[in-house]
Amino acid sequence: MNSYLKLAIRNLLRNKEYFFINVFGLAVGMACAIMVMVYIWEQSNYDDFHPSSDRLYRVNIESKLGGLESNVALSSPMFAFGLKPYVPEIEQSCRIFKNDRDIPIVSPVSAILDYRTLLYVDSTFFDIFGFKLIEGNPITCLSKPRSIVLSRSIANQLFPDGAVGKTLTIEDEKKSVISGVVNGIPGENDKKWVVTGIVEDCPINSHINYQSLVSISSVVLPHLLWTSHYLYTYFRFKEGTDMKEPANSSNLGLSAIEDKLNNGFYKEARDFIEKSLGTTIEKMKDKDEYFVLRLQKVTDIHLFSHLKYEISQNVNIQTLLIIAGISILIILIACINYANLSTARLAGRVREIGIRKILGSQRRELSRQLLAESITISFISLFFALVIVELIYPNTSMVQQNPDLNIQMLLFKLSPVIFSVTLFTGIIAGIYPAFYIIRFSPATILRQQKQFSAGGKGLRGLLVIIQFVFSLVIIYSTSTIYRQLRFVQQNGVGFQKERLFVIQNLSGLEDKGQKFINKLGELKNIEGITYSNSVPGKLMDMESFQDDKERTNVLLMYVMEADSMFFNTYGMTLFDGSFDRRKYSGKDTIDVIVNEEAVKYLNVEKPIGSSINRQNADTSTSILIIKGIVSNFNFESLHTKIQPLIIFPVNPEKVKFASVRLSQPVNRREIGRVQKLWETVYPTSPFSQFTMNESLGEFYQEEESTGQVAVVFSFFAIFIACMGLYSLLALTTVYRTKEIGIRKVLGAGTKELVLLLSKEIFRLITIAGIIALPISFLLSYYWLNRFAYHISLSFTNYFLVFIAVFIVAVFTIYRQLWHTINSDPGESLRFE
């Protein structure tokens, strides 16, 4: 083995250019593979740190009412403890409730608790989850109202000298069901929260993200109904419970547990369903309508759950497969390069190999020697690949959400896999050159008569075609991703999102709220102001209604509340009705606006003036009178179709957002003027705002990350493919050197020689372009189907991609041919 290694190193160092091209090509390919391995390892290990992760499940809701389907990650607050009697296999349960506004802290320092990482949880939180409690009692720390557990970083920020036992004083401008009110009795003590524990900062590989944990008894949960879904419910099942998913039976394993949950749900919710929906469970089944509880394993949530109202943004498994596929293609391109260039280099070693055969070397020994060279290059390439990973990976979009990534530790954990991939790459890259040369007889090799068999030439041409097919597919797919992202950013939302920003954390319009809105209208460059309880891109509730005829048809629609300036401020078209000077109308009769999709959903000939029945939480009924129709607009992402929406006149007590349209682009100066006004009205409350572009952009973070990764990989792919052209031209010119010399002696010009040597390459690239077209379109079509609204596939765009690749190839060819054509023909014709 040592002799093989010494010979391999000696032969590699004889041709430094060959050595550099092969090492760099393989290094780039392996770097892509390693980065993808690290990324997949990170993403596939979410939530596996919980002590009983294999028995930990979340409850999801699947429903279909009035023909409208909904799959949500939310559930009723009644599930956690109300379903235990029906499912004895449940060992423990926990609810997680997310607030929808920041909580300002007055003392010990002025700060805010970000609503996105502020969770209200049951006292069983640390029993059911594996988050590490540093200080405090895991059983009692969240058992009492107004108890809060802080993450290590937040605790150090607020209480540098120790947090446990200290008090947080919060500023609560408006008492509400999600503020400091305890058991519905407001008081001064409601503003004081006691720190009862410190928890380690949330691990990056958790689908639950927190900075502060508050006892759920600190809030009055709204609508304690079995059909009101607004929080997250988790169950841990007893050890030994069969949770498998049987292929041929619905009465075993997970299906049996779900049946028990649903039977308990139907028994408890039957009365309310019949009163609020005006129908029975049996009638719902006859109409193919349902409420169904589903269990999802916690470790599957991050990659396989893409429901509405997820507690945090997940990653689509398809995205991982796409990135993994691209990396495999790139490393295959690199292996093909090595094979072609190694075959070209063997032309200079034919005498050596022939003599070794005559002296008794067996085919097996020669193939081992050539494989040893390729494996040596592969491991040398690994070193440079690791350097590339160290430099590039921490700065890619793959790890933007994980600034504490220890890349060295991850590489160490993956070292067995990396070693295997490196060895496999060396074998794949070297196997063709090894078998190419050892099949020739010594006499043939020494006479240099059989140089380039038709079969060998055809195979090498096929390899080049495959390289460029891969490259064109990757580049066109990347262009499709960016065209779709540009589409969702610039078009199709149904309202004017430019020059629009939203102020959040409002607590109604009484007193200070109305004062702030009035003064805001006096500022310069303000074109419009509107207030509402939600805005496009944020959570909107769903409610069930009944039509105004038989009152037996259940309708499921989204709802929001807004004032009369909402449509003008957002640039929406309001037609067939009016919305002027409407006020909150109470419960009995309410004027509403519906969108165009709701009109189709209601299926009424004259929607203006028609009515809908709304069953309230106290079982009373409100009649909704349709007074106007607004044009369709996307209040969710373009992944889903526009849904039916009812817009109510806003209840002043429920105002949470003030949307502001400027007469010029949103900038820091304008935001600063609004913030200064806010601080004069709310001196102790934090100012928080976001632009509408930012809010809607959060829907497409995964696609943006995929696009950024694809751009880097596309560059690698075309670079390696061009190196493949270089290797093929090297092979061609080695075997046609004498022919070129003779043609030059006979008067052939540079143009004629360039065409002679490059026409075969251009033919191969053209064939690759034809083959890559349907593959690119098929993959792009498959990816675009994740969007309800998307761009059309473009032949023009593909043609531009092909032309760009072709131009790069021309420059690569010209560089190699220039050296060969301008060499001395006397040298090429000299007989050795």
Phi, psi and omega in degrees: 000322179297320179295321177300317182294317179297315179297321180298314181294320180298316181292325180293322183284347178293328183233093186293326180295315176301315181299315182296314183298314181294315181296315183292319179298312179294325180296317179296314179299315180290327176299316177300315181297318181293317179300320179291321177300315180297315182296315180295321178299317178300311186288333184270000180249026178289136172064019179272000181272351177291138187300331180234048186298333180285348180244011185254124185227152174252147178268125174247162181240126170250131181217155175214115180225133178059028180083357181257121181267148179213129176237114187233155177273357182274164177207176183280148176294348182277343187294317192305317184246337181286338182265351182301318180298336183270343182230087183296345179289345179290124179266320181206157179220159179205140176250146175232124181241130180256130175289167177239019173206153180293153176250114179282139178255131179268317180215153014285340176224163176280121182200180176228150169260112184295125183299335182289336181238018177255114184244137172260122190227160175286164180293346180275006187305311184280348174281321186270331180251159185261024177290140190274114176275117183280314179227145178111167180266119184295338182275323189251349189295338180238024184271338184251154176299152178062029174259137181224137175248127183257148172291161183304314184293318179292320179298317178294328179288319184272324184226081181300334184263013181118133188253326187298130182091347179280166183244136172259129175256121182257153177261118182237091183295328184224117178293133181209175182290349180240028176244216185273012182287132179245122178055029175075009182244097181290150179190171183296326180291344179295340182272358182248117178250135182264130177282115184251001180185163174233128181247147177300147178307146186300129177299148181292334181266044176234135177283347174262122182244124183222158165230336179219139179237123182244142178299135185292342176286356177281351182234154172266108182289131181283150171051072177282071184237153181290341182252011176258114187247111182210006175223181185248134182241131180237140176239138167250126183265157184295149179298135182096351178292132180284108181246019179286159178256096182293144183283328190239012182217140178256007183248014182230159171057224184302319181299321179294320178295316179298323178298318178296317178299314183290324176297318177295319178298313181296323180293318182284326187264357186305310184299316182292321179300317181292324180284315186279327183258349178068028181211175178246164179297323179296317179294324177298317179295323178297328180268009183060040175247152188195159160240123182229132175270131178238146177256136178230128180297135185300323181289349178264351189296314188298322184262334191240002180248121180224052181273170174287146176064040173297150181290337174204167182285131180257177178248136179280131179301331178297325178297316178297319180295322179297311181296319178296319178298318179298317181295322178296318179299318182294319181289330174293320176301317180296321179294320178297319176303313182299316182299314181294313182292324178294321178296319178298319182292332180297338178300330179275356183242011185297321180295317179302313182292322178297316180297320180295326177293318180296325181280003172111000179295133179276160179302320181299320180294317179296317180295323177296320180298314181292323176293325177298321178297315182292322179291323176299313178299322181298317181285327173296320178297327179302320179302311180290329177296319179295324176296316178299318179298315179300323183279322190263314191301314181298343181256007180269167179293346179299328187240021181298332181264008181224072183292343182265017182300129174259091187294325181296320180293319179295319179296323177295318179296327183266006185303320177300319180292317180298318178299316181296317179296320180296314179297316180297320178298316179298319180293314180298318182292327187261350187291324180290310178302323182296312181283341179292315188276327186284350181280346181275150178282155179303318182297317180296318181296315184290328177281345182056040182271312182267096189257320190212082182298156180299321180296317179296318179297317180296320180294318179295322175297321178297321179297319178296318177301314180299318178305311185283333172298311178302314183296315180295320179297315181296314184291318179294320178298320177297317179296326177295317179301315183287326176295321179292320178296320177296324178296313183288335179278332188247343187222168162079003181274342176088006175207169183269103185268350177286152178061026183234125173228160189235131175263126180248180181077013172293148181237057181090175184251009178281147176056251187295327182298313180291324177298317179297315181298319181296314180291328179298323180292344180273350182286156177289159173063017176263114180271328183197149178224136175217150179234151187200173177264355175201168178218161176305134182098346178252171184299129173239140182285159171242139178226157177259144181225174174232146179289170186270009182261275184272346182059028177243346178274117181276133180240135179243119183219156175282151181225150170208168179236138181208165178267181187289344181267002185300312186290321179292317181295323181272359178071032179266158179264121177252117182225169181054055178144185182224162180222021188280136171050039176277151178231162177301129193252008180082206189259325193293301180229127184229130174279135183225162172246139176239157176272172184298325180294326178294324177298316178296320183294320180287334176057053177243143183289317180239087186294324182296124180094345178286164187235158176227144180262135181239123178271120182277168183298331179271016179073002173284165184241135173248145177257123180260124180256121180284116182254348182192165180232131178252147179299151180299139173216151181278108174263355170241194180280167177283003173291333183241154178288155177298132184255159176300137184223135173246129179250118180268155168296137190288137171280119184307331181285344184256006180294127180238336186231142170239114180267132186236126175256129180263161176273358179217167181303147179296129180216171185297324182296315180293319178297321180297322179294319178292320180297320179298318177297316179303315184292337175283330180271320180240076186296336183251000181256141182288144175270127182223129181214163174210152175276155180295326176299319179295316182297312180289331180295337179297336179292338191242024180297321180296316179294323178295318178296317178299318180297318180295318177296318181296325178297314179298315181292328177295318177299314178299318184297311182291327178296314180291323179297321177292327173295328175296320175299317179302317181293321180293320177295323176299317178296315182296314184290329177299316183277347183243018181299314180295319179300317179297318179299315180298316180297323179293319178297323180279002173103011180294138180271171181298316181300315181298318181291322178298314179297320181300314186277338186256346185296327178294321178296314180298324178295318180295319179295320179297317177299318178299320178297321179292317180291321184289337184302302181295326179295315180298316181294319181296313180294319179295319178299317179297318180291319182294338182293349175288346178256137174288331179233123184208171180288168173265149177291138190240122172293326179298316180296320178296319179299319179295320177298315180298316180297318179298315178296320180297318180296317177299319179296321179300316179296321178296316180296316183299320182298316181288316183292328181301318180293317184290314184294327183268010177281164182287118180298335179298323179294320183287336182266352181290134181268128178267000000 
